[in-house]
PDB file of C-alpha atoms in Angstrom:
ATOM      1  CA  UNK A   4       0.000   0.000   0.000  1.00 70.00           C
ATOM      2  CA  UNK A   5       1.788   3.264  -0.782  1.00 81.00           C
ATOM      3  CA  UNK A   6       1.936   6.351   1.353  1.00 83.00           C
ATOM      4  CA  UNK A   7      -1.296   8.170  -0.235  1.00 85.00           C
ATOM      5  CA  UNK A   8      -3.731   5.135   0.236  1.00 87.00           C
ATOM      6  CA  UNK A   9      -2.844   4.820   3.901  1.00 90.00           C
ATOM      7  CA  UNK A  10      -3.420   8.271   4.418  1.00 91.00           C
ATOM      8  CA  UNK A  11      -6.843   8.021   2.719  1.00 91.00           C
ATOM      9  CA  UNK A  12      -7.418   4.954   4.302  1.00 94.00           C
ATOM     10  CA  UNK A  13      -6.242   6.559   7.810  1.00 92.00           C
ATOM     11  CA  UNK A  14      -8.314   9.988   7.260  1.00 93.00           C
ATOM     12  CA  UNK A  15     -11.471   7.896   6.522  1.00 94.00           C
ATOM     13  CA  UNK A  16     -11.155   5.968  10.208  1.00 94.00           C
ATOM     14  CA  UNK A  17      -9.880   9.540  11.622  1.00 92.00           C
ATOM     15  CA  UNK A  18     -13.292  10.654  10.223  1.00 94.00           C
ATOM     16  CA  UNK A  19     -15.412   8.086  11.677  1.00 95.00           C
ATOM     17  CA  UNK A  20     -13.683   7.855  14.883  1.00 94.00           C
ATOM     18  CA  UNK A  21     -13.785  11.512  14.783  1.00 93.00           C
ATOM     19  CA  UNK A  22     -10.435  11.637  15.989  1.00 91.00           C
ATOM     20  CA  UNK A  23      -9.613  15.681  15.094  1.00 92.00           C
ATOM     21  CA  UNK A  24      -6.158  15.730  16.142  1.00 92.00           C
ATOM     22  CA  UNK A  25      -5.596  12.928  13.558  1.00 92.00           C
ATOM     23  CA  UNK A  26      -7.525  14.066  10.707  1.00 93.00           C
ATOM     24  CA  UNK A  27      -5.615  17.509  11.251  1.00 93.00           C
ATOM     25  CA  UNK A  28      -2.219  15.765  10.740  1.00 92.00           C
ATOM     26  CA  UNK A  29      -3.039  13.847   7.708  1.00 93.00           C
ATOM     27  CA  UNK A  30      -4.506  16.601   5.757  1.00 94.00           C
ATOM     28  CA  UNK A  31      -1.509  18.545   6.893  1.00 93.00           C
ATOM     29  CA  UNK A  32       0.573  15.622   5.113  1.00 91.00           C
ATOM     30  CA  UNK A  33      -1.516  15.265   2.422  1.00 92.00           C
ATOM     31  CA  UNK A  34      -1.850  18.962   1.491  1.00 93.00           C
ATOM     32  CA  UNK A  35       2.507  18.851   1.915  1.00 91.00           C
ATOM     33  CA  UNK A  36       2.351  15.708  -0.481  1.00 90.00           C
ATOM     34  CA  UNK A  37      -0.090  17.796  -3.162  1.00 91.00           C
ATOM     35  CA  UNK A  38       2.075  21.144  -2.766  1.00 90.00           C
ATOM     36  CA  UNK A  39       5.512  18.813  -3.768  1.00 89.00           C
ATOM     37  CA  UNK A  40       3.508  17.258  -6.120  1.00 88.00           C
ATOM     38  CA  UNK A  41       2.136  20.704  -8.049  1.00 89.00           C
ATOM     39  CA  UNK A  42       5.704  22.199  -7.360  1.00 88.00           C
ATOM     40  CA  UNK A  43       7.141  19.439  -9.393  1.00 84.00           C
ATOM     41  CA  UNK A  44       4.928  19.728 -12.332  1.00 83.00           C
ATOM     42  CA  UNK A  45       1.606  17.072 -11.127  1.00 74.00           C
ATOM     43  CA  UNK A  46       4.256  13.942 -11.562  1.00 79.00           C
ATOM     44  CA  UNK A  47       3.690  11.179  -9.054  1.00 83.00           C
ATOM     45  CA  UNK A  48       5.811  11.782  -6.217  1.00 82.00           C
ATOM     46  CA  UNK A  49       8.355   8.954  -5.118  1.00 83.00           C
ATOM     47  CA  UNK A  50       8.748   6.637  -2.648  1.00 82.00           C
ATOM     48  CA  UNK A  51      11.757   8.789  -1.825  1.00 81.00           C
ATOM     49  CA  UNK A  52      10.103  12.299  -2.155  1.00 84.00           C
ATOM     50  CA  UNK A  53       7.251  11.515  -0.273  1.00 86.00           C
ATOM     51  CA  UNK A  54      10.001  10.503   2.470  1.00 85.00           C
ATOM     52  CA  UNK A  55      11.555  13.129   2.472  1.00 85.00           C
ATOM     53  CA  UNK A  56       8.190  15.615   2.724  1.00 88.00           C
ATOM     54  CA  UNK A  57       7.459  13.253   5.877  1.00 88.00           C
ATOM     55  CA  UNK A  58      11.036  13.960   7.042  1.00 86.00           C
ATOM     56  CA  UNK A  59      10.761  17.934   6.519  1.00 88.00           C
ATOM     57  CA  UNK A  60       7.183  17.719   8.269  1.00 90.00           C
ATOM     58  CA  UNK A  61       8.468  15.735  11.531  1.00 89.00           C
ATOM     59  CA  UNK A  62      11.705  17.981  11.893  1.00 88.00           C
ATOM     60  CA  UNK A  63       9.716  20.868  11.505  1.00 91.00           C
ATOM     61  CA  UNK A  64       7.485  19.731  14.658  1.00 91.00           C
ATOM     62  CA  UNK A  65      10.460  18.719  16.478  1.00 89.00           C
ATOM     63  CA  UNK A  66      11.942  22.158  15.907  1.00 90.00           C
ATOM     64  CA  UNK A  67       8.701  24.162  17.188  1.00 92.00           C
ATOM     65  CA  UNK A  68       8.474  21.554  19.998  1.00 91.00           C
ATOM     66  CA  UNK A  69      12.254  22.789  21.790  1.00 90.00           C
ATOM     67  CA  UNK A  70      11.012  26.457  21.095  1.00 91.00           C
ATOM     68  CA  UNK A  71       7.511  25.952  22.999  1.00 90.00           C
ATOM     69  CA  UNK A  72       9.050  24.296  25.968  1.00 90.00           C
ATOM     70  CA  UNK A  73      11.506  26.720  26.195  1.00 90.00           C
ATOM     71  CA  UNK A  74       8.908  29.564  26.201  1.00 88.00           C
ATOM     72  CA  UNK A  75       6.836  27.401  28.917  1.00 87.00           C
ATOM     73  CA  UNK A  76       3.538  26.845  26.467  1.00 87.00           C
ATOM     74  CA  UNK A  77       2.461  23.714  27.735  1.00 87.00           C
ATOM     75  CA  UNK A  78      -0.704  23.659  25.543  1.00 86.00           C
ATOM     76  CA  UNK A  79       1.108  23.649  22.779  1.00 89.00           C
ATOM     77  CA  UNK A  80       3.618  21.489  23.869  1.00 89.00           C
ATOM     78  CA  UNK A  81       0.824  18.721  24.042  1.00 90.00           C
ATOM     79  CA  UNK A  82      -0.362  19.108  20.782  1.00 90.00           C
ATOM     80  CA  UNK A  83       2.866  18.940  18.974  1.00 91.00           C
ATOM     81  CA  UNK A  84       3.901  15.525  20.889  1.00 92.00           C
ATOM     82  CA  UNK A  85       0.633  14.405  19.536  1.00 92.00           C
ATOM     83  CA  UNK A  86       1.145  15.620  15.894  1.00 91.00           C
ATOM     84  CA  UNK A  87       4.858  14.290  16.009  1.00 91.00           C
ATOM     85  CA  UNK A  88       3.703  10.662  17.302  1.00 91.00           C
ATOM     86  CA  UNK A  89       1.055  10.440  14.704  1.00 92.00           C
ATOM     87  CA  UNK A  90       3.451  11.817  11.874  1.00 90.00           C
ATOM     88  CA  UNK A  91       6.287   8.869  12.995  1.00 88.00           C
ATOM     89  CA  UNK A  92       3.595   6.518  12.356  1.00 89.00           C
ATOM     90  CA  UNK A  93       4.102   6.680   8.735  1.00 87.00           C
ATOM     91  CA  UNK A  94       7.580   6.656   8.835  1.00 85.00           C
ATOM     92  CA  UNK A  95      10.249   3.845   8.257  1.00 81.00           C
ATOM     93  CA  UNK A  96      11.211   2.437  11.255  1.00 82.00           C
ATOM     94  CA  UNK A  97      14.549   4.055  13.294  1.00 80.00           C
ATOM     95  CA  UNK A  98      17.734   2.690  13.404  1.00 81.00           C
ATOM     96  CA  UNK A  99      18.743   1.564  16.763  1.00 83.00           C
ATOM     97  CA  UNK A 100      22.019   3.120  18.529  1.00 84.00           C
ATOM     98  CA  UNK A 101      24.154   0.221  17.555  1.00 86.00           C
ATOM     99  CA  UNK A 102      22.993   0.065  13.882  1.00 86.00           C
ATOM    100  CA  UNK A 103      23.893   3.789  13.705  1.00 85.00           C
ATOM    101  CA  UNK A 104      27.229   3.729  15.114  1.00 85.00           C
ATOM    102  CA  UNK A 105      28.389   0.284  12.693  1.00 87.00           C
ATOM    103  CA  UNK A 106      27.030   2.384   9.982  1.00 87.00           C
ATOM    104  CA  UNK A 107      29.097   6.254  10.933  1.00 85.00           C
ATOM    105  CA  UNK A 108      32.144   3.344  11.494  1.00 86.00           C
ATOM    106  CA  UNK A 109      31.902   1.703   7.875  1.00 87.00           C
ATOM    107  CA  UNK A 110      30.889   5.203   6.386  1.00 86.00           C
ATOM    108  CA  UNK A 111      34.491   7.231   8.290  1.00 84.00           C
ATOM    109  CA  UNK A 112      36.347   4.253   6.884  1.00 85.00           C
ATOM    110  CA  UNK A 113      35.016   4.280   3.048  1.00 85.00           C
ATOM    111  CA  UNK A 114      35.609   8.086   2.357  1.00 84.00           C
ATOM    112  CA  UNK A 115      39.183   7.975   4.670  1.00 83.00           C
ATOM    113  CA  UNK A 116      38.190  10.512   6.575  1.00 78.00           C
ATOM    114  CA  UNK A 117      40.578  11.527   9.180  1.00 79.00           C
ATOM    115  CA  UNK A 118      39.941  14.404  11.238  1.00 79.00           C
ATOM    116  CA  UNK A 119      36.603  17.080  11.735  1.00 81.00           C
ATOM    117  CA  UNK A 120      37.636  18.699   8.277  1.00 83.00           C
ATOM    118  CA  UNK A 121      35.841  15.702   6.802  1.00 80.00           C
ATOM    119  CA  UNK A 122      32.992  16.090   8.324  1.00 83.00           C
ATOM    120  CA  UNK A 123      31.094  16.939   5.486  1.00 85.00           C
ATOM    121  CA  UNK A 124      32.301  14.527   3.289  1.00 85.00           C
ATOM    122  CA  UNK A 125      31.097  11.909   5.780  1.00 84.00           C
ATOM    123  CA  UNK A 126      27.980  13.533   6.657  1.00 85.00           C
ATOM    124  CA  UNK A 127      26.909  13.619   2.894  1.00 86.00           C
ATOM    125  CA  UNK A 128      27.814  10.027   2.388  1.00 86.00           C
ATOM    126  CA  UNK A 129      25.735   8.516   5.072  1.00 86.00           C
ATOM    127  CA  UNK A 130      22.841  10.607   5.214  1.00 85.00           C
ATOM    128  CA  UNK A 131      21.365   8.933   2.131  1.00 83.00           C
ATOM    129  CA  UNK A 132      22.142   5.671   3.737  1.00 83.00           C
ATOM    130  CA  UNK A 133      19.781   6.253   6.724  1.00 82.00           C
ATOM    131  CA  UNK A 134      16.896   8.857   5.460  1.00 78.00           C
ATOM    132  CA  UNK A 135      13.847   8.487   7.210  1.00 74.00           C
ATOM    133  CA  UNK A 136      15.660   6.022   9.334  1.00 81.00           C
ATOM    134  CA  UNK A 137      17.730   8.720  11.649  1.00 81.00           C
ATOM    135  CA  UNK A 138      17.714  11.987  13.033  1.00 78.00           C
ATOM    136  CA  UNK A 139      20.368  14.193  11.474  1.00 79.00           C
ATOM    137  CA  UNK A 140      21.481  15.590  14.618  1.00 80.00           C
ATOM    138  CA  UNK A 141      21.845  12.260  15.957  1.00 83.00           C
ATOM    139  CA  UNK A 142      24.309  11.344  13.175  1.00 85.00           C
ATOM    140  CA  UNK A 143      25.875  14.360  13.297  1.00 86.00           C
ATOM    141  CA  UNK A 144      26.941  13.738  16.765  1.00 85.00           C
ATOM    142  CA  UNK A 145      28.278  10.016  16.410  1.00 85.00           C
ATOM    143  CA  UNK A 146      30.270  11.684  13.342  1.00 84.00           C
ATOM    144  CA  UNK A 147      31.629  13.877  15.688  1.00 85.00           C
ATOM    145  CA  UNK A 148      32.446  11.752  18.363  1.00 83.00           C
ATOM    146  CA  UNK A 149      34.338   9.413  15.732  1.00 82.00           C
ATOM    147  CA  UNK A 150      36.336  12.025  14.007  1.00 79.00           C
ATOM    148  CA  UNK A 151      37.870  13.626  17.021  1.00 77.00           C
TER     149      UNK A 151
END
């Protein structure tokens, strides 16, 4: 089942369970998906592309989340956990710690990188490796901690 039937098939249960929170997050990704889709002249999107959109969408929240708990909003704190659970539904599962780590190791030792100056040659190497998979941050860390 691609991406666009389970969100159709989602918002119609959202609907009848009339779940609002729910049916507010898939529209949102839906209404992302048909943006991408228009942007990129009405082709169908990838498996890929629509990954990515789900990847923009979630970092987004996760952004807005740190900036609402630091300003004490509580209310709104809520309802982005909820929108961020609900958007990691749909994607891939995560790579555990270990996973991570045996794939930064493999990754450091293909491009011969060396010191923090390659940083960006690793990072661009192994981030299409694990999209969808891992937080960026996350990766950027482990790359850290290996290089120094």
């Amino acid at each position: 089942m691609t991406l666009h039937e389970q969100l159709n098939q989602d918002m119609k249960q959202a609907m009848k369970d009339k779940d609002k929170e729910r049916l507010s997050v898939i529209r949102m990704v839906k209404s992302s998906l048909q943006n991408e889709k228009i942007k990129l002249g009405n082709k169908e999107l990838s498996e890929d592309e629509e990954l990515t959109i789900l990847s923009r969408e979630l970092k987004q929240r996760k952004d807005s989340l740190q900036e609402f708990e630091a300003a004490g909003r509580d209310d709104l704190v809520e309802k982005l956990e909820t929108e961020i659970n609900i958007l990691q539904e749909y994607m891939p599962e995560q790579l555990s710690e270990e996973e991570l780590e045996a794939i930064v190791q493999s990754t450091i030792s293909e491009v011969d990188a060396t010191s923090k100056k390659d940083m960006g040659k690793v990072m661009s190497a192994i981030m299409p490796k694990v999209k969808g998979k891992a937080d960026g941050s996350q990766i950027n860390k482990l790359v850290q901690k290996h290089l120094s």
